PDB file of C-alpha atoms in Angstrom:
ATOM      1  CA  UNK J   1      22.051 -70.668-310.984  1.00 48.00           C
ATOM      2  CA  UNK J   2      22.895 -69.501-307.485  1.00 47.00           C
ATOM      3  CA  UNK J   3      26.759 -69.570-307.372  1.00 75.00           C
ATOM      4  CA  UNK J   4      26.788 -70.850-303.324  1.00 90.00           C
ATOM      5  CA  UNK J   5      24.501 -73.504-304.485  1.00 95.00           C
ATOM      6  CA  UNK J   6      27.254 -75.017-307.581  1.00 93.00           C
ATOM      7  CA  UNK J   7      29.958 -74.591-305.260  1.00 94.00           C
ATOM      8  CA  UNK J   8      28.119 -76.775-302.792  1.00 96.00           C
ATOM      9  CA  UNK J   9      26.384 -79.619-305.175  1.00 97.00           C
ATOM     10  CA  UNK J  10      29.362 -79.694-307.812  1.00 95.00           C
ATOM     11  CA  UNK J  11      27.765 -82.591-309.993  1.00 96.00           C
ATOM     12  CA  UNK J  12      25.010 -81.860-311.835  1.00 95.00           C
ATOM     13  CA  UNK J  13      21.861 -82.749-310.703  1.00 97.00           C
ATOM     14  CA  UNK J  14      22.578 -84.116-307.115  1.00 98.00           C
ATOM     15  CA  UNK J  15      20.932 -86.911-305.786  1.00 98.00           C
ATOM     16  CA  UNK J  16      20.466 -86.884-301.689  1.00 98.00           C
ATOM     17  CA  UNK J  17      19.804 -89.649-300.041  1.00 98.00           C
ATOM     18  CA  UNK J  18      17.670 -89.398-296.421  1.00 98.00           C
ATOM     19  CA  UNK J  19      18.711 -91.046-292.996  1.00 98.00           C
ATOM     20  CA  UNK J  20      15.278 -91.539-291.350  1.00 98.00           C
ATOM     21  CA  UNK J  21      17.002 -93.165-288.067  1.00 98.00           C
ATOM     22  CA  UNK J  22      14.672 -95.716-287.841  1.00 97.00           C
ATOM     23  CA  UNK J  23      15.640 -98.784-284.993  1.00 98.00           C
ATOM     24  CA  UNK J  24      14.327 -99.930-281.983  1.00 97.00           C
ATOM     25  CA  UNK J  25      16.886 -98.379-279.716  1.00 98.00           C
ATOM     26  CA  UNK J  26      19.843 -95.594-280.058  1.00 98.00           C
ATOM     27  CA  UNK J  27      22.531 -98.231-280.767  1.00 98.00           C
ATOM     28  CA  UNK J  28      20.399 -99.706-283.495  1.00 98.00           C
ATOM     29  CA  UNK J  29      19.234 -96.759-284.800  1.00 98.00           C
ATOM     30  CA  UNK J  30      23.325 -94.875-285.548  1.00 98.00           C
ATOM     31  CA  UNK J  31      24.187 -98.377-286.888  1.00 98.00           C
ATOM     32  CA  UNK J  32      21.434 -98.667-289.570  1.00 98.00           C
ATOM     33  CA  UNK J  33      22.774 -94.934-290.609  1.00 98.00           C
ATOM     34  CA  UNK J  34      25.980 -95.942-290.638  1.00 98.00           C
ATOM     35  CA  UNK J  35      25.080 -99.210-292.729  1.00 98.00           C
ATOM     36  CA  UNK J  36      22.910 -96.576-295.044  1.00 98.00           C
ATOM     37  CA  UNK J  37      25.483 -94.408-295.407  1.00 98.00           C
ATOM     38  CA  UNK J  38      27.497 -96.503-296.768  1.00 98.00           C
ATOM     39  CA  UNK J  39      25.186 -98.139-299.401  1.00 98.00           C
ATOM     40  CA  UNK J  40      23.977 -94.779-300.212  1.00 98.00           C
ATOM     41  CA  UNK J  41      27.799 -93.224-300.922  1.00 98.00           C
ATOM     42  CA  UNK J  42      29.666 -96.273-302.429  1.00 98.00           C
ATOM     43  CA  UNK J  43      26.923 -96.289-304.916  1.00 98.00           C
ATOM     44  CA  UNK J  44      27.096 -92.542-305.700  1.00 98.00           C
ATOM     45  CA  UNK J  45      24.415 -90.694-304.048  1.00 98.00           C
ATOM     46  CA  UNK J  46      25.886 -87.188-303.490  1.00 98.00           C
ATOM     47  CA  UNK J  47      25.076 -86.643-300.428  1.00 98.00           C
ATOM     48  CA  UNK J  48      22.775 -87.879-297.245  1.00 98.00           C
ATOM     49  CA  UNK J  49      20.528 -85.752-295.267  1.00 98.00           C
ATOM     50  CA  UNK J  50      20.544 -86.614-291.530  1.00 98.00           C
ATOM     51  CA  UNK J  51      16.487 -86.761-290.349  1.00 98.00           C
ATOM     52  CA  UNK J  52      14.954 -87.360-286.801  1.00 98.00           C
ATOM     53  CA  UNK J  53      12.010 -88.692-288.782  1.00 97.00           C
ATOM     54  CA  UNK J  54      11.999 -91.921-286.696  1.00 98.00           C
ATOM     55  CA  UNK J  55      14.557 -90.783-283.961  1.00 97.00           C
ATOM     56  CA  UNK J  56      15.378 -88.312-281.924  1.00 97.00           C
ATOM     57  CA  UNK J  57      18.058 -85.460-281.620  1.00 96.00           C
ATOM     58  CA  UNK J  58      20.034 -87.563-279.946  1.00 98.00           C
ATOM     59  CA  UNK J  59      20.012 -89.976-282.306  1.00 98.00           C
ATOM     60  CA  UNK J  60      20.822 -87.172-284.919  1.00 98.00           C
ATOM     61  CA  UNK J  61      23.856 -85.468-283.229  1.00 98.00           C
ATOM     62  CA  UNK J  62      25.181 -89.323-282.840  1.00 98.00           C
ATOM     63  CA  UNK J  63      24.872 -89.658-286.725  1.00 98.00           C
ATOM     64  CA  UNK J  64      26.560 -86.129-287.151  1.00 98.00           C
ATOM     65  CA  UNK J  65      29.424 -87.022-284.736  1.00 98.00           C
ATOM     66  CA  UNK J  66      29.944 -90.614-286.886  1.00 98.00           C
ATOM     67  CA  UNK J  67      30.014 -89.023-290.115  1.00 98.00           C
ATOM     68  CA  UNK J  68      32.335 -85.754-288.892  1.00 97.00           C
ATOM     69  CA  UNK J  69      34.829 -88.357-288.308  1.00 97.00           C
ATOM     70  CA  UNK J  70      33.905 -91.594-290.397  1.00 97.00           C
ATOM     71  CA  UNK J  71      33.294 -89.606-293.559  1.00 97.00           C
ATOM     72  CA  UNK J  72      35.065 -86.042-293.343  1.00 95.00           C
ATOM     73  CA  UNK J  73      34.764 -86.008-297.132  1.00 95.00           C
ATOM     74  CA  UNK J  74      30.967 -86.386-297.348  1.00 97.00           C
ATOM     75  CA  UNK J  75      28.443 -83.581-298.157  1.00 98.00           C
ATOM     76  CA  UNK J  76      26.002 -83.867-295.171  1.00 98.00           C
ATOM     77  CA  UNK J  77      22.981 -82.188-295.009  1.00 98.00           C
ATOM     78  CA  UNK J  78      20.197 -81.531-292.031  1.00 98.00           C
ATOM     79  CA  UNK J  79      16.520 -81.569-291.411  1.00 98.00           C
ATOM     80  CA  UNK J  80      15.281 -82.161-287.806  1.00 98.00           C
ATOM     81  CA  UNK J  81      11.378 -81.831-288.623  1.00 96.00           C
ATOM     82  CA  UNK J  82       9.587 -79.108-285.789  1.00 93.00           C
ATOM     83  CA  UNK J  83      12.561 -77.888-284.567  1.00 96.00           C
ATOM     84  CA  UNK J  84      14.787 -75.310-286.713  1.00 96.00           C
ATOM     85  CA  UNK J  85      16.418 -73.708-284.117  1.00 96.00           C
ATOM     86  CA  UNK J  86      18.153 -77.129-283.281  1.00 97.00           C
ATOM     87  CA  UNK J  87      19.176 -77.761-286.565  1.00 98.00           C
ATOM     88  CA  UNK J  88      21.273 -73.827-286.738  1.00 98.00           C
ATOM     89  CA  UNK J  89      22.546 -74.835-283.298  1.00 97.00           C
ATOM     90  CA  UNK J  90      23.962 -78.226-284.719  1.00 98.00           C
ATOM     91  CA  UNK J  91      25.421 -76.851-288.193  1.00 98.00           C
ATOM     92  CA  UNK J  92      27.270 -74.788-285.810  1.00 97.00           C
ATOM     93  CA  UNK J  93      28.919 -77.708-283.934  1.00 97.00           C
ATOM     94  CA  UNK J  94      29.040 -79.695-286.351  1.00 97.00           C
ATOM     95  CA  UNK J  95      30.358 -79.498-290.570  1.00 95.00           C
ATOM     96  CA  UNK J  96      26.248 -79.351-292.127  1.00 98.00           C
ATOM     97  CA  UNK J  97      26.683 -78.329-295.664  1.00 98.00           C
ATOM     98  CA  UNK J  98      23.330 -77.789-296.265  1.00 98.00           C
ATOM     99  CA  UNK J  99      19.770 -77.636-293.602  1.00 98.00           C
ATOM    100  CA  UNK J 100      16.662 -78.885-295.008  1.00 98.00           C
ATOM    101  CA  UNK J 101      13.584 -76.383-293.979  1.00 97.00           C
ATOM    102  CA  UNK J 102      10.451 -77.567-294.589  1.00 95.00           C
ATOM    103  CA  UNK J 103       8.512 -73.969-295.240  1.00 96.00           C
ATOM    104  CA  UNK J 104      10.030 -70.848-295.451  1.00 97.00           C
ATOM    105  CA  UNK J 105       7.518 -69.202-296.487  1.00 97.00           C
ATOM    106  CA  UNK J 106       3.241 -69.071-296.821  1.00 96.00           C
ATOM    107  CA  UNK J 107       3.144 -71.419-293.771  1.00 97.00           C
ATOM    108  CA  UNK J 108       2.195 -68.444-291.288  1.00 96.00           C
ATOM    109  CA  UNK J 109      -0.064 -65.410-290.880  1.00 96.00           C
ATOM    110  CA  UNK J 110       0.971 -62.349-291.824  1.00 94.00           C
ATOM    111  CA  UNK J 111       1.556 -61.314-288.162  1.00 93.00           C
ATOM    112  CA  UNK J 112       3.648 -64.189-287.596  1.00 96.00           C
ATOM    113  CA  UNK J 113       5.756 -64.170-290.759  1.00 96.00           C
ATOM    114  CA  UNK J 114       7.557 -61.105-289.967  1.00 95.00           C
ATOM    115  CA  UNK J 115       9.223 -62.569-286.297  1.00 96.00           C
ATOM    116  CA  UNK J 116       9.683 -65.920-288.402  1.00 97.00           C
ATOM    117  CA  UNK J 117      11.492 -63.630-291.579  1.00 97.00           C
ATOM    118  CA  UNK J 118      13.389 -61.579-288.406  1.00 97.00           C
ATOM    119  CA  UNK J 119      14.570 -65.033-286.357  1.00 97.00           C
ATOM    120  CA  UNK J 120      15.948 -66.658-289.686  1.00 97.00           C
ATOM    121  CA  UNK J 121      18.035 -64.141-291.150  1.00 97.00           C
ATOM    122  CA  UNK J 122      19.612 -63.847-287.438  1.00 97.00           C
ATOM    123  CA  UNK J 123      20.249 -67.635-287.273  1.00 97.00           C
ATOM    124  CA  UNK J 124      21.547 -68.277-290.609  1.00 97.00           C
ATOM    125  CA  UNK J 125      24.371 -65.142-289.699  1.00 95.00           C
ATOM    126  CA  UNK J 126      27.328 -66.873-289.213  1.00 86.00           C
ATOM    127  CA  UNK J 127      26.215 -70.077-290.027  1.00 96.00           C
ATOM    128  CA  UNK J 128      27.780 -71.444-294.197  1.00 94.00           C
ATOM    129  CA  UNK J 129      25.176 -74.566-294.574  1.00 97.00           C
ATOM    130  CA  UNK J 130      23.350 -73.962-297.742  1.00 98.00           C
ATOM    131  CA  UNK J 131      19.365 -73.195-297.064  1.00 98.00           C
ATOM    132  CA  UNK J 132      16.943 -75.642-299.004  1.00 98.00           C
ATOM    133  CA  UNK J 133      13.536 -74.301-298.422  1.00 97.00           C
ATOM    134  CA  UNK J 134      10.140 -75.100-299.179  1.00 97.00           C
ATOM    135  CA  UNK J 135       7.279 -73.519-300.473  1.00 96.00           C
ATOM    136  CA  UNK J 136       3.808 -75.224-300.157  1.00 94.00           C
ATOM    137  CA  UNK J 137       5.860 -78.076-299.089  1.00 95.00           C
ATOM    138  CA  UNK J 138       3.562 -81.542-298.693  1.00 90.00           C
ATOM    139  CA  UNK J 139       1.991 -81.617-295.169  1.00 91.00           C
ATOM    140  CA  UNK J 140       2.231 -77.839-295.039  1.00 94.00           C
ATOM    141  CA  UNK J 141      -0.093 -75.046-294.571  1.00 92.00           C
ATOM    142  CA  UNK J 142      -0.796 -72.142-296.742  1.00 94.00           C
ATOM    143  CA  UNK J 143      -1.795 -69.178-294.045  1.00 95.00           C
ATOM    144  CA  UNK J 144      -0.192 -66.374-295.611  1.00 95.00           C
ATOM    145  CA  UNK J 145      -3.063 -65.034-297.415  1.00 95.00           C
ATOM    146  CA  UNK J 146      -0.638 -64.123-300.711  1.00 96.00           C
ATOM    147  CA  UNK J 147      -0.470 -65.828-304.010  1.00 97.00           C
ATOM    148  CA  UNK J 148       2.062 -68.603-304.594  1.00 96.00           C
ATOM    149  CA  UNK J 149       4.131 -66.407-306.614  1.00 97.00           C
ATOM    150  CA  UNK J 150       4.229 -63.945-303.498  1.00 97.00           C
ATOM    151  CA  UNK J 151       5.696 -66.701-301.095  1.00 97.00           C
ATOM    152  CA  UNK J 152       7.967 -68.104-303.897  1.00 98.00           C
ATOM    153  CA  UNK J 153       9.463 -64.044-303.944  1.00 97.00           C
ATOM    154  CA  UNK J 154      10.035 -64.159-300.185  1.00 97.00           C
ATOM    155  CA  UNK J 155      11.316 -67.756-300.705  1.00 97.00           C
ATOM    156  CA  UNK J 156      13.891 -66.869-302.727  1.00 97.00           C
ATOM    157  CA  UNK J 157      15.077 -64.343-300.092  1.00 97.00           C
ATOM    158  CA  UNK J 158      15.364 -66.447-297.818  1.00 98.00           C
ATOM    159  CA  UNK J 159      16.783 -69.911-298.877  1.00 97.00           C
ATOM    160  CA  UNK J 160      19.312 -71.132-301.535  1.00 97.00           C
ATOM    161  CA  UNK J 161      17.296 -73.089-303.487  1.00 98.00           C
ATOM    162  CA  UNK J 162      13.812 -74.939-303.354  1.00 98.00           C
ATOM    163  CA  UNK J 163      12.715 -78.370-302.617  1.00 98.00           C
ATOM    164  CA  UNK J 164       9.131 -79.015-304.413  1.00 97.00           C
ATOM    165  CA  UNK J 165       6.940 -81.895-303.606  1.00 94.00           C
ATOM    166  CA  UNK J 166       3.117 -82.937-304.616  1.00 87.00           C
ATOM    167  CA  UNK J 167       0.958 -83.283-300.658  1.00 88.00           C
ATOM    168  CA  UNK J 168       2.534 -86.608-299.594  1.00 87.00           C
ATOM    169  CA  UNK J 169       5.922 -88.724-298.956  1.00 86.00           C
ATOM    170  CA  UNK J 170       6.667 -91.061-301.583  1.00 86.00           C
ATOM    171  CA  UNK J 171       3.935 -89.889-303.899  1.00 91.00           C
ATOM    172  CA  UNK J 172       5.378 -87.993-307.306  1.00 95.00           C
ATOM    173  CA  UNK J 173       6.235 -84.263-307.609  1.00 96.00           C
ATOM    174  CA  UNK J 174       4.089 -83.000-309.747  1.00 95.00           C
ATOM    175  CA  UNK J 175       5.653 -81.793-312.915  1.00 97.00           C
ATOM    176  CA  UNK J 176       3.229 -79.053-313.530  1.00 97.00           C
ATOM    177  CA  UNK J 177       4.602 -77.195-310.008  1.00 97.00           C
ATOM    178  CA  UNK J 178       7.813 -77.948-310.918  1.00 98.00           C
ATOM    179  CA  UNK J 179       7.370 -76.056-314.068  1.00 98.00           C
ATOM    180  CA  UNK J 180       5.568 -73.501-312.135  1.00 97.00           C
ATOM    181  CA  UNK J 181       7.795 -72.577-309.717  1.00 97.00           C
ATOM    182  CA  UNK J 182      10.657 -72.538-312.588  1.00 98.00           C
ATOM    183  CA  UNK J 183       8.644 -69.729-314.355  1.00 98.00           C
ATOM    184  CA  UNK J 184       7.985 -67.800-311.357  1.00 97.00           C
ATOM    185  CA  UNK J 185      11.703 -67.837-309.636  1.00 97.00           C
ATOM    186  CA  UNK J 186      12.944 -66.594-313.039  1.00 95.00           C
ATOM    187  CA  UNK J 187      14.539 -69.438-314.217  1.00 94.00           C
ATOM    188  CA  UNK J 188      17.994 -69.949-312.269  1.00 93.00           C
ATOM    189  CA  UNK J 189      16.960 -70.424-309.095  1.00 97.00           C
ATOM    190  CA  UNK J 190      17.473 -74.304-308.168  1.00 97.00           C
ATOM    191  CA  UNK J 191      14.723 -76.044-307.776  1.00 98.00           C
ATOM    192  CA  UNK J 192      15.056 -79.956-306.352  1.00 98.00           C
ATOM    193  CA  UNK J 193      12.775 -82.703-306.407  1.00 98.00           C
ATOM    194  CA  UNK J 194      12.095 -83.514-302.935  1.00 97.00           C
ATOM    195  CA  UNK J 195       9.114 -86.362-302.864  1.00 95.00           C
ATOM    196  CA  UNK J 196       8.230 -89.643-305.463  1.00 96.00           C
ATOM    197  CA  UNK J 197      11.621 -89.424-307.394  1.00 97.00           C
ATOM    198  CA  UNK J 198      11.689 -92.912-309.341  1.00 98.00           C
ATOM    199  CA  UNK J 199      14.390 -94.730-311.766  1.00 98.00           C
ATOM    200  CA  UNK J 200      10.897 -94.803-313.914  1.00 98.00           C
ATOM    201  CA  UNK J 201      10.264 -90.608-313.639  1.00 98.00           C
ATOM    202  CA  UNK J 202      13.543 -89.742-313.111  1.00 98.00           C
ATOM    203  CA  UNK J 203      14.579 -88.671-316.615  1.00 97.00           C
ATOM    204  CA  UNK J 204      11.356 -86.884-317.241  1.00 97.00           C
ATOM    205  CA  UNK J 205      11.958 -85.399-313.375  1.00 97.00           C
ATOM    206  CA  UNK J 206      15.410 -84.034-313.654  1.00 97.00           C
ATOM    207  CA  UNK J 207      14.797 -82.852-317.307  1.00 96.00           C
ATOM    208  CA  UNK J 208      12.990 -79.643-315.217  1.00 97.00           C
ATOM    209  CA  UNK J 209      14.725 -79.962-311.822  1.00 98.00           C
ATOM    210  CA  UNK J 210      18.770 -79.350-310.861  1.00 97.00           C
ATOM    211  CA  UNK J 211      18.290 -82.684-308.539  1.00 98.00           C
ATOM    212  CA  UNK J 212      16.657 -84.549-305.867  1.00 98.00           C
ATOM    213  CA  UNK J 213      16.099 -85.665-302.633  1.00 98.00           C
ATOM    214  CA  UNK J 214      15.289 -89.155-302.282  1.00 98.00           C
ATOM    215  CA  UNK J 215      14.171 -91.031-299.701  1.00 97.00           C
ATOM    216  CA  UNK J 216      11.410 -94.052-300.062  1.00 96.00           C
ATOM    217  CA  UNK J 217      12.661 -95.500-303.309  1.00 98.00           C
ATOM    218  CA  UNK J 218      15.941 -96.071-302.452  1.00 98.00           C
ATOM    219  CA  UNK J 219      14.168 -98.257-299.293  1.00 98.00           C
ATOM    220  CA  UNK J 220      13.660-102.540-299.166  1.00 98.00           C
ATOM    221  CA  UNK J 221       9.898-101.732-299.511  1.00 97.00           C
ATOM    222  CA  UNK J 222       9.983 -98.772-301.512  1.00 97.00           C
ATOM    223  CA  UNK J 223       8.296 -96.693-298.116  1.00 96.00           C
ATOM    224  CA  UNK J 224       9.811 -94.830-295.750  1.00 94.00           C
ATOM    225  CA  UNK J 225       9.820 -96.954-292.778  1.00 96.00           C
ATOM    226  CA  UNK J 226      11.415 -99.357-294.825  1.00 97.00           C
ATOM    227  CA  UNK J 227      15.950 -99.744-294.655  1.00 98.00           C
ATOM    228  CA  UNK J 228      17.892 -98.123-297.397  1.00 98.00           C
ATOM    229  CA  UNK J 229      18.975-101.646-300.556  1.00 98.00           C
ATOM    230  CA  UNK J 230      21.537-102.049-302.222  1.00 98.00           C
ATOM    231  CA  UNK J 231      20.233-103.038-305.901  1.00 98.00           C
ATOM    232  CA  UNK J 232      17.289-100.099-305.456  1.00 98.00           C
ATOM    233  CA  UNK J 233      20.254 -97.532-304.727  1.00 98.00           C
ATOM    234  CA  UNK J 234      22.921 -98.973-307.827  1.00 98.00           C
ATOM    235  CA  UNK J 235      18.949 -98.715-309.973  1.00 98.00           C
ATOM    236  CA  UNK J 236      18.022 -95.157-309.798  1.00 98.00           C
ATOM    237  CA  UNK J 237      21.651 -94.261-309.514  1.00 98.00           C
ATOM    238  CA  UNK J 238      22.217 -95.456-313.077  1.00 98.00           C
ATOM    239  CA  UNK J 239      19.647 -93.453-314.669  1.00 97.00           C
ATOM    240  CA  UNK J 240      20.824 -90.806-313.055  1.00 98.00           C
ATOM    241  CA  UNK J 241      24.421 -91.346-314.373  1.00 97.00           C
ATOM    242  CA  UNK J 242      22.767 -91.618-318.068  1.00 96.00           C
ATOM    243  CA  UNK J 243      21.025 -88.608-317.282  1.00 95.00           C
ATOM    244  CA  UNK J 244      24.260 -86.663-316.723  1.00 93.00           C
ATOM    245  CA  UNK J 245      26.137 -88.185-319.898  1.00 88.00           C
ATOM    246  CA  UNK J 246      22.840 -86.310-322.027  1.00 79.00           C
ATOM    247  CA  UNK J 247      24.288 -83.356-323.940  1.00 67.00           C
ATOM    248  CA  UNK J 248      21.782 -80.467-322.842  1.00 55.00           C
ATOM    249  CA  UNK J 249      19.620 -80.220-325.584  1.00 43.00           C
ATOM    250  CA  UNK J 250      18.419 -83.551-324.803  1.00 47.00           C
ATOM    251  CA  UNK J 251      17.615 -82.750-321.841  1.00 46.00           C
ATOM    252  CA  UNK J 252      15.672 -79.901-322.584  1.00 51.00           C
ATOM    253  CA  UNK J 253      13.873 -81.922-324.734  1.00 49.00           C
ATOM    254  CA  UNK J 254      13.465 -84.254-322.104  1.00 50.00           C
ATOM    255  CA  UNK J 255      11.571 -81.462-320.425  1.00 52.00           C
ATOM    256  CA  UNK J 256       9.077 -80.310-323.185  1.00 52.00           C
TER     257      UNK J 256
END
């Protein structure tokens, strides 16, 4: 297991909670984080990942100044979807503990992936967040013309650990990738569930991954435009907490 990555996620198998920043206006939109935040935290979630998948970057640098001084003691983690460069210039104002890439690798032509390998090494210099990368990521394209196992090699220099999803939001990892990528990283590099985690697939889930991202179950409606409940949070947090008290060989069993 990538040292950098236990320092970071102390608890076995972290659970990270999104902020999609939906509202109707700015005001509405930092107070339903803040309101998520706290659901998400005082019921155990690890950590929340700050997302301008309904707003804006304004609306994300508002989130990042609340919880730099609301919750200093919070692990906070970063995507902002199409814009990368935004999200290095904002872990660099801001304490980010980890960014959230979508694709860092297989997404681009050959010619292309060379600048792209070039321009993240340089922003990542100087910058501590924790990289959690995808590879044939949902939503993604494959246009690198090498096998999976290829990209998964370049992944690995690139990123900290690997978020693994099926083709959509909300819709179940598929174990089978999972197990995939496991055997082709070697075995220790973390791997997190980043789409469809349940309190129903969670055990079986978790028995291959080191933890997961979780967004639309922990909503009212159990989709991602819905607002972050209570009772669906204290749910999959529970299994989760069983899952933990395991000894390891049942969770390897777990796994078979």
């Amino acid at each position: 297991m990538d040292s950098r990555f236990e320092q970071t996620f102390v608890t076995p198998k972290p659970i990270l909670g999104m902020l999609h920043l939906t509202g109707a206006t700015p005001a509405e939109r930092l107070d339903i984080a803040r309101r998520e935040t706290e659901i998400l935290l005082a019921n155990g979630v690890d950590g929340v990942i700050v997302e301008n998948y309904f707003g804006d970057k304004d609306d994300v640098r508002r989130v990042l100044e609340w919880l730099e001084t609301r919750k200093p003691g919070a692990l906070v983690g970063l995507n902002v979807l199409r814009d990368h460069h935004l999200a290095f210039e904002l872990a660099r104002q801001f304490r980010v503990d980890f960014i959230q890439m979508d694709s860092v690798a297989g997404h681009l032509r050959p010619d292309e992936d060379a600048d792209f390998a070039a321009e993240l090494k340089a922003l990542r210099e100087g910058v501590k967040s924790l990289l959690l990368g995808g590879v044939r990521f949902k939503y993604q394209p494959v246009n690198s013309g090498r096998t999976e196992a290829e990209d998964l090699q370049l992944g690995m220099q690139r990123c900290d650990a690997f978020v693994v999803t099926s083709d959509a939001t909300g819709q179940e990892t598929d174990l089978d990738k999972v197990r995939r990528f496991r055997a082709l990283t070697g075995g220790g590099f973390p791997l997190l569930i980043g789409a469809g985690l349940t309190s129903a697939n969670a055990a079986e889930q978790l028995a291959l991954a080191d933890g997961a991202i979780v967004g639309s179950f922990f909503k009212d409606t159990y989709v991602d435009t819905g607002i972050v409940d209570e009772a669906h949070v204290r749910e999959l947090m529970g299994v989760v907490a069983d899952i933990r008290h395991q000894p390891m060989a049942a969770r390897a069993g777990a796994a078979e």
